[in-house]
C-alpha atoms as a printed R data frame, in Angstrom:
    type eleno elety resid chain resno       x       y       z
1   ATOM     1    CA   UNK     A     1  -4.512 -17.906  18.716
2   ATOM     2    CA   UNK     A     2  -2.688 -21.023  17.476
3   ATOM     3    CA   UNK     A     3  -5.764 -23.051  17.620
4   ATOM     4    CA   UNK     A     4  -7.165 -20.827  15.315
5   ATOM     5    CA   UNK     A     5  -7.687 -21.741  11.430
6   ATOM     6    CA   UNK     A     6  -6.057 -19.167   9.564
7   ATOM     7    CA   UNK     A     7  -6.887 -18.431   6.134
8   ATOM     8    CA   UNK     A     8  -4.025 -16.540   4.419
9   ATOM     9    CA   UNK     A     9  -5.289 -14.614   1.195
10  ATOM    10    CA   UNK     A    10  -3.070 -14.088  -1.734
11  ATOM    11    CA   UNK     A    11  -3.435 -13.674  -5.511
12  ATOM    12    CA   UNK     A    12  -6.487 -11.780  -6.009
13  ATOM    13    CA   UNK     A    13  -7.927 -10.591  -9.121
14  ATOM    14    CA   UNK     A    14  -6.352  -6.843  -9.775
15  ATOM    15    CA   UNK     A    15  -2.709  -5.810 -11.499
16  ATOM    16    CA   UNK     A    16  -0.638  -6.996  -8.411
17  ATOM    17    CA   UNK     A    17  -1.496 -10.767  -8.355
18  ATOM    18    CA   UNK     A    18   1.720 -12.487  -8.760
19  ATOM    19    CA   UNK     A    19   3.299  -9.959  -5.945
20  ATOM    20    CA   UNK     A    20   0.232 -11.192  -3.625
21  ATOM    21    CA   UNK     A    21   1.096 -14.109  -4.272
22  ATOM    22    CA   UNK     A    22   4.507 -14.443  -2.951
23  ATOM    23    CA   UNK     A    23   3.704 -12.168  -0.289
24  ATOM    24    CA   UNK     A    24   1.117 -14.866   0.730
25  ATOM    25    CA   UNK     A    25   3.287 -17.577   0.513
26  ATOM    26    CA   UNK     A    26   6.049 -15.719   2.633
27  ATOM    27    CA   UNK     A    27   3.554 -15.467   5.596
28  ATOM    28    CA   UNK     A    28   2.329 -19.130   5.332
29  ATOM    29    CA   UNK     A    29   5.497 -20.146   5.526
30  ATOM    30    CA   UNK     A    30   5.968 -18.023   8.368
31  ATOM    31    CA   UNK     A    31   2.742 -19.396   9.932
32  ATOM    32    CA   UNK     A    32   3.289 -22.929   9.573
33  ATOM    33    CA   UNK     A    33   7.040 -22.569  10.555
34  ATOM    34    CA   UNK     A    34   5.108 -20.650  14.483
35  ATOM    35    CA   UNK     A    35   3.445 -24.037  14.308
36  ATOM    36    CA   UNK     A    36  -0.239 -21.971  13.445
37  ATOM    37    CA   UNK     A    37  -2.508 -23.947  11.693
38  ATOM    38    CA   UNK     A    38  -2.371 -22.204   7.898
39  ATOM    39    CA   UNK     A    39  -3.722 -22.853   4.741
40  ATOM    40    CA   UNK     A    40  -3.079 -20.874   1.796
41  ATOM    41    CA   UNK     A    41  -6.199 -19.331  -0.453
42  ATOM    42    CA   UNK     A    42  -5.722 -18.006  -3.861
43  ATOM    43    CA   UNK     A    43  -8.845 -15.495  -3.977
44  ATOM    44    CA   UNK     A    44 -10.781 -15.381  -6.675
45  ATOM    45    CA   UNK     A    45 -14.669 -14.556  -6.946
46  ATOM    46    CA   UNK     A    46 -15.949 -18.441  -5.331
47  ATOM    47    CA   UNK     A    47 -13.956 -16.395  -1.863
48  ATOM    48    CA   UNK     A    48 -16.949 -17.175   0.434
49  ATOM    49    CA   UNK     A    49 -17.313 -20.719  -0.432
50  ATOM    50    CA   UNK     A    50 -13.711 -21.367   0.144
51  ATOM    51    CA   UNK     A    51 -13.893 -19.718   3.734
52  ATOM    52    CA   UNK     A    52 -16.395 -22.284   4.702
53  ATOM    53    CA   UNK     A    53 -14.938 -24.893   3.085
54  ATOM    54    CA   UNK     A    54 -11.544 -24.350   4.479
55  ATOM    55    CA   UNK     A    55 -13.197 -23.585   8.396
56  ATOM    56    CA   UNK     A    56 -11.521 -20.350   8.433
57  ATOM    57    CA   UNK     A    57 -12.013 -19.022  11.996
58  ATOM    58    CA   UNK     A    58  -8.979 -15.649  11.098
59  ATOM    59    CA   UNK     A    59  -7.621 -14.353   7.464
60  ATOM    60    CA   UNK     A    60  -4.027 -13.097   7.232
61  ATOM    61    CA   UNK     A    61  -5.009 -10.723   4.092
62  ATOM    62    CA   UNK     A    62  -2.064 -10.679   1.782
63  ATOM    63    CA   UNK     A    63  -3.729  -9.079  -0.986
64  ATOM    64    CA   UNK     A    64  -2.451  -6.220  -3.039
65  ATOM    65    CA   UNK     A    65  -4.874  -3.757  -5.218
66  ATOM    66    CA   UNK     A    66  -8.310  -4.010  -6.111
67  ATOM    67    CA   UNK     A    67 -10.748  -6.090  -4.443
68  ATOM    68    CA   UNK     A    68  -8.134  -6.629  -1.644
69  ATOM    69    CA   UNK     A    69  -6.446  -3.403  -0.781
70  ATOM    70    CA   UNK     A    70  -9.777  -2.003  -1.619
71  ATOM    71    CA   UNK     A    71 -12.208  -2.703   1.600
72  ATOM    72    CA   UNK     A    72 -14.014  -5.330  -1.141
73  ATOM    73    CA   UNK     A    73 -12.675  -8.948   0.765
74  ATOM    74    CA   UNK     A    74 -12.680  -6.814   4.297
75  ATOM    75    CA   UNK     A    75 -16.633  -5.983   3.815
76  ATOM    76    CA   UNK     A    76 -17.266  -9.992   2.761
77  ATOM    77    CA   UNK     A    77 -15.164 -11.271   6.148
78  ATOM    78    CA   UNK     A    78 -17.311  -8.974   7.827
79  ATOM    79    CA   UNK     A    79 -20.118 -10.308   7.025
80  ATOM    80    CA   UNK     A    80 -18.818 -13.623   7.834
81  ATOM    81    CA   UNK     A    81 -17.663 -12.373  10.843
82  ATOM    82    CA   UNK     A    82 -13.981 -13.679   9.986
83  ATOM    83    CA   UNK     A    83 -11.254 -11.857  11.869
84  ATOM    84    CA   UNK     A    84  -8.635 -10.242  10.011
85  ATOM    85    CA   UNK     A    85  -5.750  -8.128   9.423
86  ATOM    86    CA   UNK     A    86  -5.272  -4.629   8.877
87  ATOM    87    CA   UNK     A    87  -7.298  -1.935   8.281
88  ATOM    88    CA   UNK     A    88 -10.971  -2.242   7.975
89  ATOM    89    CA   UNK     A    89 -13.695  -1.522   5.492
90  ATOM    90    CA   UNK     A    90 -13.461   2.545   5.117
91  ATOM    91    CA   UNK     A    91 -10.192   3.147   5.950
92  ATOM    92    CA   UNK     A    92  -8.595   0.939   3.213
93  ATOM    93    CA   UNK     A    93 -11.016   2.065   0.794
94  ATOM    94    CA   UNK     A    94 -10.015   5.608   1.340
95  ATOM    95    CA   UNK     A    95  -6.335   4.673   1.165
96  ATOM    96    CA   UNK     A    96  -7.069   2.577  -2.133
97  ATOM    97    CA   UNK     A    97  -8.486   5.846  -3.505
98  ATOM    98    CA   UNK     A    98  -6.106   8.251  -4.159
99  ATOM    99    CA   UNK     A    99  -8.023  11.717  -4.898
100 ATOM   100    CA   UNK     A   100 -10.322  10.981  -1.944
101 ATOM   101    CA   UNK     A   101  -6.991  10.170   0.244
102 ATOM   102    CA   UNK     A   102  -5.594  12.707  -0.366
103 ATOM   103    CA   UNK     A   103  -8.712  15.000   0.153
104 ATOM   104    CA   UNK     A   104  -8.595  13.570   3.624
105 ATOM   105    CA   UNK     A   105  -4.762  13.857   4.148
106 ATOM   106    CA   UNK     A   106  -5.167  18.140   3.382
107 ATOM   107    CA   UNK     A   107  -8.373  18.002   6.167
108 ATOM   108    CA   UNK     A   108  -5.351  16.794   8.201
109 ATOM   109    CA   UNK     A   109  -3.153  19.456   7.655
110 ATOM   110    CA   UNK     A   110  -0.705  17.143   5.724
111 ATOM   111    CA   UNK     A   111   1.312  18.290   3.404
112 ATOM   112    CA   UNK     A   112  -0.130  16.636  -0.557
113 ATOM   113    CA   UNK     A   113   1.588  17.262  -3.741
114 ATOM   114    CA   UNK     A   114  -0.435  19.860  -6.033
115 ATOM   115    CA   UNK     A   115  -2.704  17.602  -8.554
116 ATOM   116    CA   UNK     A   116  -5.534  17.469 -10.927
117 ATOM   117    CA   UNK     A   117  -8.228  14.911 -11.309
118 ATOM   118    CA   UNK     A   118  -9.140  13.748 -14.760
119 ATOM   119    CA   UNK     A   119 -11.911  11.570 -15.541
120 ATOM   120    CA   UNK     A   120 -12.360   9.253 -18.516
121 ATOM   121    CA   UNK     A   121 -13.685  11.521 -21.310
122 ATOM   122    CA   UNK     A   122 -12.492  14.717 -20.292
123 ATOM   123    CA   UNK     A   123  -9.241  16.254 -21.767
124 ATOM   124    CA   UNK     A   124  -6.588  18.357 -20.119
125 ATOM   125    CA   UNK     A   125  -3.493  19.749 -21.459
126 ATOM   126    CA   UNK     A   126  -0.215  20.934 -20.049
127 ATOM   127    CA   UNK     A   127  -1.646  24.470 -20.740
128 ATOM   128    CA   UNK     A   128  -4.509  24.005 -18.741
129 ATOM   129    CA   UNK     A   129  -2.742  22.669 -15.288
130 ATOM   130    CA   UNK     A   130  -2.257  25.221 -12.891
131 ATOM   131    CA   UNK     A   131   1.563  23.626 -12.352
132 ATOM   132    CA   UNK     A   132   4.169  23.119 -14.991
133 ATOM   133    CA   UNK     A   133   6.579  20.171 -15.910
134 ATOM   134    CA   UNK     A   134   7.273  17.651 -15.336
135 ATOM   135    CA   UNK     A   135   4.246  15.764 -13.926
136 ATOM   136    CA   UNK     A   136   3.190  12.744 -12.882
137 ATOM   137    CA   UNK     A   137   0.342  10.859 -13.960
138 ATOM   138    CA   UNK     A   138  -1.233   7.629 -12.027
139 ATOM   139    CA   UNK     A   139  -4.834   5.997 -12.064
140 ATOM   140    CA   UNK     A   140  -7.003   6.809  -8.997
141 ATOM   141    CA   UNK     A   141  -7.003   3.089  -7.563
142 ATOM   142    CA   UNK     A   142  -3.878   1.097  -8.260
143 ATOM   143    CA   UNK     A   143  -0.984   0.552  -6.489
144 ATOM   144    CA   UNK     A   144   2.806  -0.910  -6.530
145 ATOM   145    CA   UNK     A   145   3.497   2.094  -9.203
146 ATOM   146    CA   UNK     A   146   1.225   0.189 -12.030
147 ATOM   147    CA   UNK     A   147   0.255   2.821 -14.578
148 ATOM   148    CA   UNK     A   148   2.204   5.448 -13.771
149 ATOM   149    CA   UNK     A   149   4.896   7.625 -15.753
150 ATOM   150    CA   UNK     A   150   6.404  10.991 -15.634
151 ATOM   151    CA   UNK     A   151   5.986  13.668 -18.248
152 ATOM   152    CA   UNK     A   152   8.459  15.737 -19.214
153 ATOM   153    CA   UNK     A   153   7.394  16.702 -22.565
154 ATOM   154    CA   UNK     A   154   3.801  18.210 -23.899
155 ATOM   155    CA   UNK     A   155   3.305  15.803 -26.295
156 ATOM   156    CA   UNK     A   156   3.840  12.878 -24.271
157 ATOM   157    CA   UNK     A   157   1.095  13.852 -21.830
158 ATOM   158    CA   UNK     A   158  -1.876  12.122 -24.235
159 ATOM   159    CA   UNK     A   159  -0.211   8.787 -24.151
160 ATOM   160    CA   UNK     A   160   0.496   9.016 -20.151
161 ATOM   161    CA   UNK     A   161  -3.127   9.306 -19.279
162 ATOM   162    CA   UNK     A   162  -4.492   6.977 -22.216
163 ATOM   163    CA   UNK     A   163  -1.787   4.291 -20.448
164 ATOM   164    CA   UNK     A   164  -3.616   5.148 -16.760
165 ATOM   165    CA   UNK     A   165  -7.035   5.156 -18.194
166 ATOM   166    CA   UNK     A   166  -6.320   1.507 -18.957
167 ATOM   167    CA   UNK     A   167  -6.385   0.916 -15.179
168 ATOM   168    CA   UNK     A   168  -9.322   3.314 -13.833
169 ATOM   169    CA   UNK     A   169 -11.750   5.405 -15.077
170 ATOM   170    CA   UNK     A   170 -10.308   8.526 -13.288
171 ATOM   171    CA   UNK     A   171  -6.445   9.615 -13.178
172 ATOM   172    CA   UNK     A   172  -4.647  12.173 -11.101
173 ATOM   173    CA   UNK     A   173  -1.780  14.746 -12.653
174 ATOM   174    CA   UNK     A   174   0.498  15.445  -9.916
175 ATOM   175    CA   UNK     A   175   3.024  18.463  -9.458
176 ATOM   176    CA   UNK     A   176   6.237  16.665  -9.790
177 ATOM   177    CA   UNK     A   177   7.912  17.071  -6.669
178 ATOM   178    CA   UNK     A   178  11.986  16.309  -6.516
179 ATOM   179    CA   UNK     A   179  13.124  14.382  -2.775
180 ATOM   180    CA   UNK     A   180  13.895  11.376  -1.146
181 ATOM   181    CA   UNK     A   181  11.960   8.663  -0.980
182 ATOM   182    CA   UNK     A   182  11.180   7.685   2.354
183 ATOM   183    CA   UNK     A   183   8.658   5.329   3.777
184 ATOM   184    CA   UNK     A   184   7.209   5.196   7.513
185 ATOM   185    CA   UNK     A   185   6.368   1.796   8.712
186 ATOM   186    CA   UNK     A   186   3.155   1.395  11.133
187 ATOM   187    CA   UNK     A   187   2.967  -1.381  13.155
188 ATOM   188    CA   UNK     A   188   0.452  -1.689  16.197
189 ATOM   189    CA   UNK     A   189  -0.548   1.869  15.582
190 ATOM   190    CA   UNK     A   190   2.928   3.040  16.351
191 ATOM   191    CA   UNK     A   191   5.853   4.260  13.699
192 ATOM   192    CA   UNK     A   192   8.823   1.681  14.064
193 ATOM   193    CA   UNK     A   193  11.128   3.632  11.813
194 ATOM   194    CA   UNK     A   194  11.547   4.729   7.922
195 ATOM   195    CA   UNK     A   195  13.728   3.901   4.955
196 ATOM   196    CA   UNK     A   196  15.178   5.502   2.062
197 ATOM   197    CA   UNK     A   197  14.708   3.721  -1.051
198 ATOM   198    CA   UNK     A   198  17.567   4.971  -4.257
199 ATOM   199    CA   UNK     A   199  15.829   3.482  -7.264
200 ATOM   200    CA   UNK     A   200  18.343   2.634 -10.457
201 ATOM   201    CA   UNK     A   201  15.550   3.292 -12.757
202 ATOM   202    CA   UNK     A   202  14.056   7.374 -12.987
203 ATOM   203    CA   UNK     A   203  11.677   6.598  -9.847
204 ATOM   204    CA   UNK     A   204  10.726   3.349  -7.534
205 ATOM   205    CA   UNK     A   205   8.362   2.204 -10.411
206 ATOM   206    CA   UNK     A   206   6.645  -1.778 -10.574
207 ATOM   207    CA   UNK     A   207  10.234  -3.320 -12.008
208 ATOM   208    CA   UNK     A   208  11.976  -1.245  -9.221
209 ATOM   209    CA   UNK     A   209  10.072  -2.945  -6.334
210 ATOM   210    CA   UNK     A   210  10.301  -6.315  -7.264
211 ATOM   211    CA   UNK     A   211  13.578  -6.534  -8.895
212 ATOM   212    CA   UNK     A   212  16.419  -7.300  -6.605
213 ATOM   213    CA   UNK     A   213  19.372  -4.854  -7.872
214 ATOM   214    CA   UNK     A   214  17.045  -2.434  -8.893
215 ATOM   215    CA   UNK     A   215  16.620  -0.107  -6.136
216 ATOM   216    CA   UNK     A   216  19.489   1.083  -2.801
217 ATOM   217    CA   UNK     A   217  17.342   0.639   0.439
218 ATOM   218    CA   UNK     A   218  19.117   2.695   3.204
219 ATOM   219    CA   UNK     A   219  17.916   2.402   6.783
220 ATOM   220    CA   UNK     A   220  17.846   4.960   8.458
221 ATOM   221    CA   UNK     A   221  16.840   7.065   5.929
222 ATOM   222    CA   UNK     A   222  19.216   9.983   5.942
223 ATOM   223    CA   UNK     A   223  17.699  12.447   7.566
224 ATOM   224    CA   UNK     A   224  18.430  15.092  10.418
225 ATOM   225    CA   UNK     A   225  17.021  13.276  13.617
226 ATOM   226    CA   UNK     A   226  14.882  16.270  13.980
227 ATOM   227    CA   UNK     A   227  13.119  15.622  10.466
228 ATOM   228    CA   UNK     A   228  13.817  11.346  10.931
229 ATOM   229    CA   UNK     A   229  11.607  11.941  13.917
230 ATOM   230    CA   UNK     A   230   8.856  14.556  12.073
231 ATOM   231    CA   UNK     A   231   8.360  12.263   9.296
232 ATOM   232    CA   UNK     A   232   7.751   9.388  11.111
233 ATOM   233    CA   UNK     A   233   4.805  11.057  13.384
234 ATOM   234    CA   UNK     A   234   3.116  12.784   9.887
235 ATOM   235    CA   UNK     A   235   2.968   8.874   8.976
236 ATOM   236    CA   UNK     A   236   1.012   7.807  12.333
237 ATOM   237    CA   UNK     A   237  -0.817  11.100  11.502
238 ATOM   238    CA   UNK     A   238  -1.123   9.944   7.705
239 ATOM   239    CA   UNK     A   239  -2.766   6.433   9.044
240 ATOM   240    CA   UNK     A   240  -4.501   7.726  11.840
241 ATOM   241    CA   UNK     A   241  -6.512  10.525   9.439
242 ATOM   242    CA   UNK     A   242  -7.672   7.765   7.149
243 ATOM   243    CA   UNK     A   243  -8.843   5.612  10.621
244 ATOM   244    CA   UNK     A   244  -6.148   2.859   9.965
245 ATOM   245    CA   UNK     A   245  -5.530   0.005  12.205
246 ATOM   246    CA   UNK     A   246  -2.760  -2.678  13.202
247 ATOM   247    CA   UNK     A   247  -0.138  -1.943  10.006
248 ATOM   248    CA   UNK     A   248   0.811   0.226   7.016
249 ATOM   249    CA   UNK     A   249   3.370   1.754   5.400
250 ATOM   250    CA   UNK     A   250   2.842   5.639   4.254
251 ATOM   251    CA   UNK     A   251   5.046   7.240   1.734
252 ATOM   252    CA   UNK     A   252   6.970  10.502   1.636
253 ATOM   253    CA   UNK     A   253   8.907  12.656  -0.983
254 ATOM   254    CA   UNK     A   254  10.936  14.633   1.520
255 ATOM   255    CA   UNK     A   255  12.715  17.550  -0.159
256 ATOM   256    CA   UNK     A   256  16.294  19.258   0.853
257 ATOM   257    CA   UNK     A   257  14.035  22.295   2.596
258 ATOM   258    CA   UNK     A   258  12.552  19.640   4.558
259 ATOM   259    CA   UNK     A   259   9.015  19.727   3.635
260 ATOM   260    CA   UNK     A   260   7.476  16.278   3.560
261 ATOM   261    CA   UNK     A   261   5.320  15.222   0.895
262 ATOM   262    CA   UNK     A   262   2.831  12.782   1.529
263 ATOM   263    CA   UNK     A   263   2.203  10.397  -1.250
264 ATOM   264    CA   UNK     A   264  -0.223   7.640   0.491
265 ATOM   265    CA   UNK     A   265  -1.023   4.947   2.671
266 ATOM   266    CA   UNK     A   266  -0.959   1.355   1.827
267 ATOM   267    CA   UNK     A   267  -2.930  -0.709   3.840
268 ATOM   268    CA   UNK     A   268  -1.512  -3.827   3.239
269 ATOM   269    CA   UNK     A   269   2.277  -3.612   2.165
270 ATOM   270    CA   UNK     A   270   4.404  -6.148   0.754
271 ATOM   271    CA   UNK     A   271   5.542  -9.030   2.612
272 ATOM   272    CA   UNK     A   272   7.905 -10.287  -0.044
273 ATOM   273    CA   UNK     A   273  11.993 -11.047   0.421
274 ATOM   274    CA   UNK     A   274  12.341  -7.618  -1.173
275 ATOM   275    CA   UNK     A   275   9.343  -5.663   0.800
276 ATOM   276    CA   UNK     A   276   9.930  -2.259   2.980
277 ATOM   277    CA   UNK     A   277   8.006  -3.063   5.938
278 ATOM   278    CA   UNK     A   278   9.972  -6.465   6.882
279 ATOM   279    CA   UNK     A   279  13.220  -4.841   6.635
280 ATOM   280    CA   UNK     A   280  11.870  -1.437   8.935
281 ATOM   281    CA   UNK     A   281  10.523  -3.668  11.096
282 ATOM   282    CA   UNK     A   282  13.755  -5.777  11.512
283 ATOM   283    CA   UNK     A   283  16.043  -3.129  11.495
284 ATOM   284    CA   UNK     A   284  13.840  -0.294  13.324
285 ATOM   285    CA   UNK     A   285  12.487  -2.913  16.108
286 ATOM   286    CA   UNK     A   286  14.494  -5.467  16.031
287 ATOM   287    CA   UNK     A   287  11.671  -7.756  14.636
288 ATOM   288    CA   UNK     A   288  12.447 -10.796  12.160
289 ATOM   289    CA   UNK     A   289  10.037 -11.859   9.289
290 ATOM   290    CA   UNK     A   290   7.579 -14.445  11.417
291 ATOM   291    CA   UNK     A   291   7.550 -12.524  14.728
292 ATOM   292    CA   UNK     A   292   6.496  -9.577  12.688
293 ATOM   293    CA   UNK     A   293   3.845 -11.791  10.890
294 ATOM   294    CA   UNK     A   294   2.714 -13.170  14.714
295 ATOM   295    CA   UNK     A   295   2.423  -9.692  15.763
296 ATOM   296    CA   UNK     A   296  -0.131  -8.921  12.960
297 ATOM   297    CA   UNK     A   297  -1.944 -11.400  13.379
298 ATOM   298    CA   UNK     A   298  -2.280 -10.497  17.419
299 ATOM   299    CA   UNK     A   299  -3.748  -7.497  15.916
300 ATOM   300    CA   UNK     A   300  -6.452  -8.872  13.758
301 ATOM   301    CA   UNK     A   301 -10.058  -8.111  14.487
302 ATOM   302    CA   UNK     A   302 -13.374  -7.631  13.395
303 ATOM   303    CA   UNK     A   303 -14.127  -3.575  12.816
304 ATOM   304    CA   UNK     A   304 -17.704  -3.541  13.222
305 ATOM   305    CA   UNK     A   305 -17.214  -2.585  16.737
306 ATOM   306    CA   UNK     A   306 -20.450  -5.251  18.091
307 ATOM   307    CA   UNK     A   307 -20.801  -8.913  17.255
308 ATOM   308    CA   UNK     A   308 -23.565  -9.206  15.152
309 ATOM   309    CA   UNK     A   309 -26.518 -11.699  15.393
């Protein structure tokens, strides 16, 4: 694997670029530190050229969003027939999207959080939703919390979805649903262990995740083992239903009953000094930053399932 050029994609074009970014340059560090040969892209629409250019023979895709997260760059290395990490075309497409997610989460059997879809155009007020407040309102296809808020008031619904509508052309209205936060890591297919995350702000919004100080990460989460252990097999369950592959982390509001909600997948989480899955997969398996990064990249394949001509 080491005499393999790897291409390690960062920065991207959607809402999460400067977080791609250092989550990028944390992995080529990591790379080049394992002695792999590495070399840093910053994606933008000339992608192909710069694979050739560059000899990439394996991408490391540390992209966050759209036309990363989305199955977009994963479709284009398959037709280059580059290697790469995580998930393939469908499966992060579905976990990108968040009504069709979590259509396929309730085929599952998993447990969603009671929502409305609203496309761009249509109306809906608090009247009309067949929950009551507060709610929570989030565009279709972003991640890292961007364009989301929580209602609490009728008349602050309007400005909620105008704010998500500047992100997507469709927006969910979610039942809010009071628990902890916990989140599952995935790692080879297998759940290495899940942490609680206490944001200082109302919830674990964009600030919350990037800001050091702004958010309590306890590990374990605290949790009977009985429902430690549950929660951690709905999120191989989560990431198996949407056909995921190598690593994720899935989400979960877990209430004081003990029902788990399941919030989503992300395909390709954070791998910044503050991120979730480095510090489960330190503390749940005993992995540090760069062995973690050298066992994704043991993982990375093509997912068209034949080599084509």
């Amino acid at each position: 694997m080491k005499t393999k050029r790897i291409g390690v994609l960062m920065g991207g074009l959607s809402a999460e670029r400067e977080v791609s970014l250092k989550s990028g340059m944390a992995v080529h560090q990591a790379l080049l530190k394992l002695g792999y040969d590495s070399v840093a892209i910053d994606v933008g629409r000339d992608l192909a050229e710069a694979l050739r250019k560059e000899r990439i023979e394996l991408a490391f895709i540390a992209l966050h969003g759209r036309y990363g997260e989305d199955g977009c760059v994963q479709g284009l290395l398959e037709l280059m027939q580059i290697p790469y990490t995580g998930s393939g075309v469908l499966a992060s497409a579905l976990a990108m999207h968040k009504l069709y997610s979590k259509q396929a989460f309730a085929a599952a059997g998993l447990t969603i959080t009671p929502y409305v879809a609203v496309r761009r155009g249509e109306t809906v007020t608090v009247e009309q939703l067949p929950f009551g407040l507060p709610v929570v309102v989030k565009p279709v296809q972003e991640g890292s919390s961007v364009g989301v808020a929580i209602v609490k008031q009728s008349a602050d619904l309007q400005a909620a979805l105008d704010d998500a509508f500047r992100y997507d052309d469709q927006v969910l209205v979610e039942a809010y649903v009071k628990g902890q936060e916990v989140q599952v890591g995935i790692l080879n297919d297998q759940p290495i262990g899940a942490i609680e995350i206490i944001p200082k702000r109302e919830f674990y919004d964009y600030e919350a995740k990037y800001t050091d100080g702004l958010a309590e990460h306890v590990f374990p989460a605290r949790l009977s083992p009985a429902l430690y252990a549950n929660v951690q097999q709905l999120g191989l369950k989560a990431h198996q239903a949407l056909g995921c592959s190598g690593y994720s982390r899935v989400d979960f509001l877990v209430t004081e009953a003990g029902d788990c909600y399941l919030l989503e997948v992300n395909t390709l989480p954070g791998m910044t000094a503050l991120s979730l899955l480095p510090e489960i997969a330190q503390k749940g398996a005993g992995l540090d930053f760069e062995t973690l990064v050298e066992r994704i990249i043991g993982s990375a394949a093509l997912k068209t399932g034949h080599n084509a001509p």
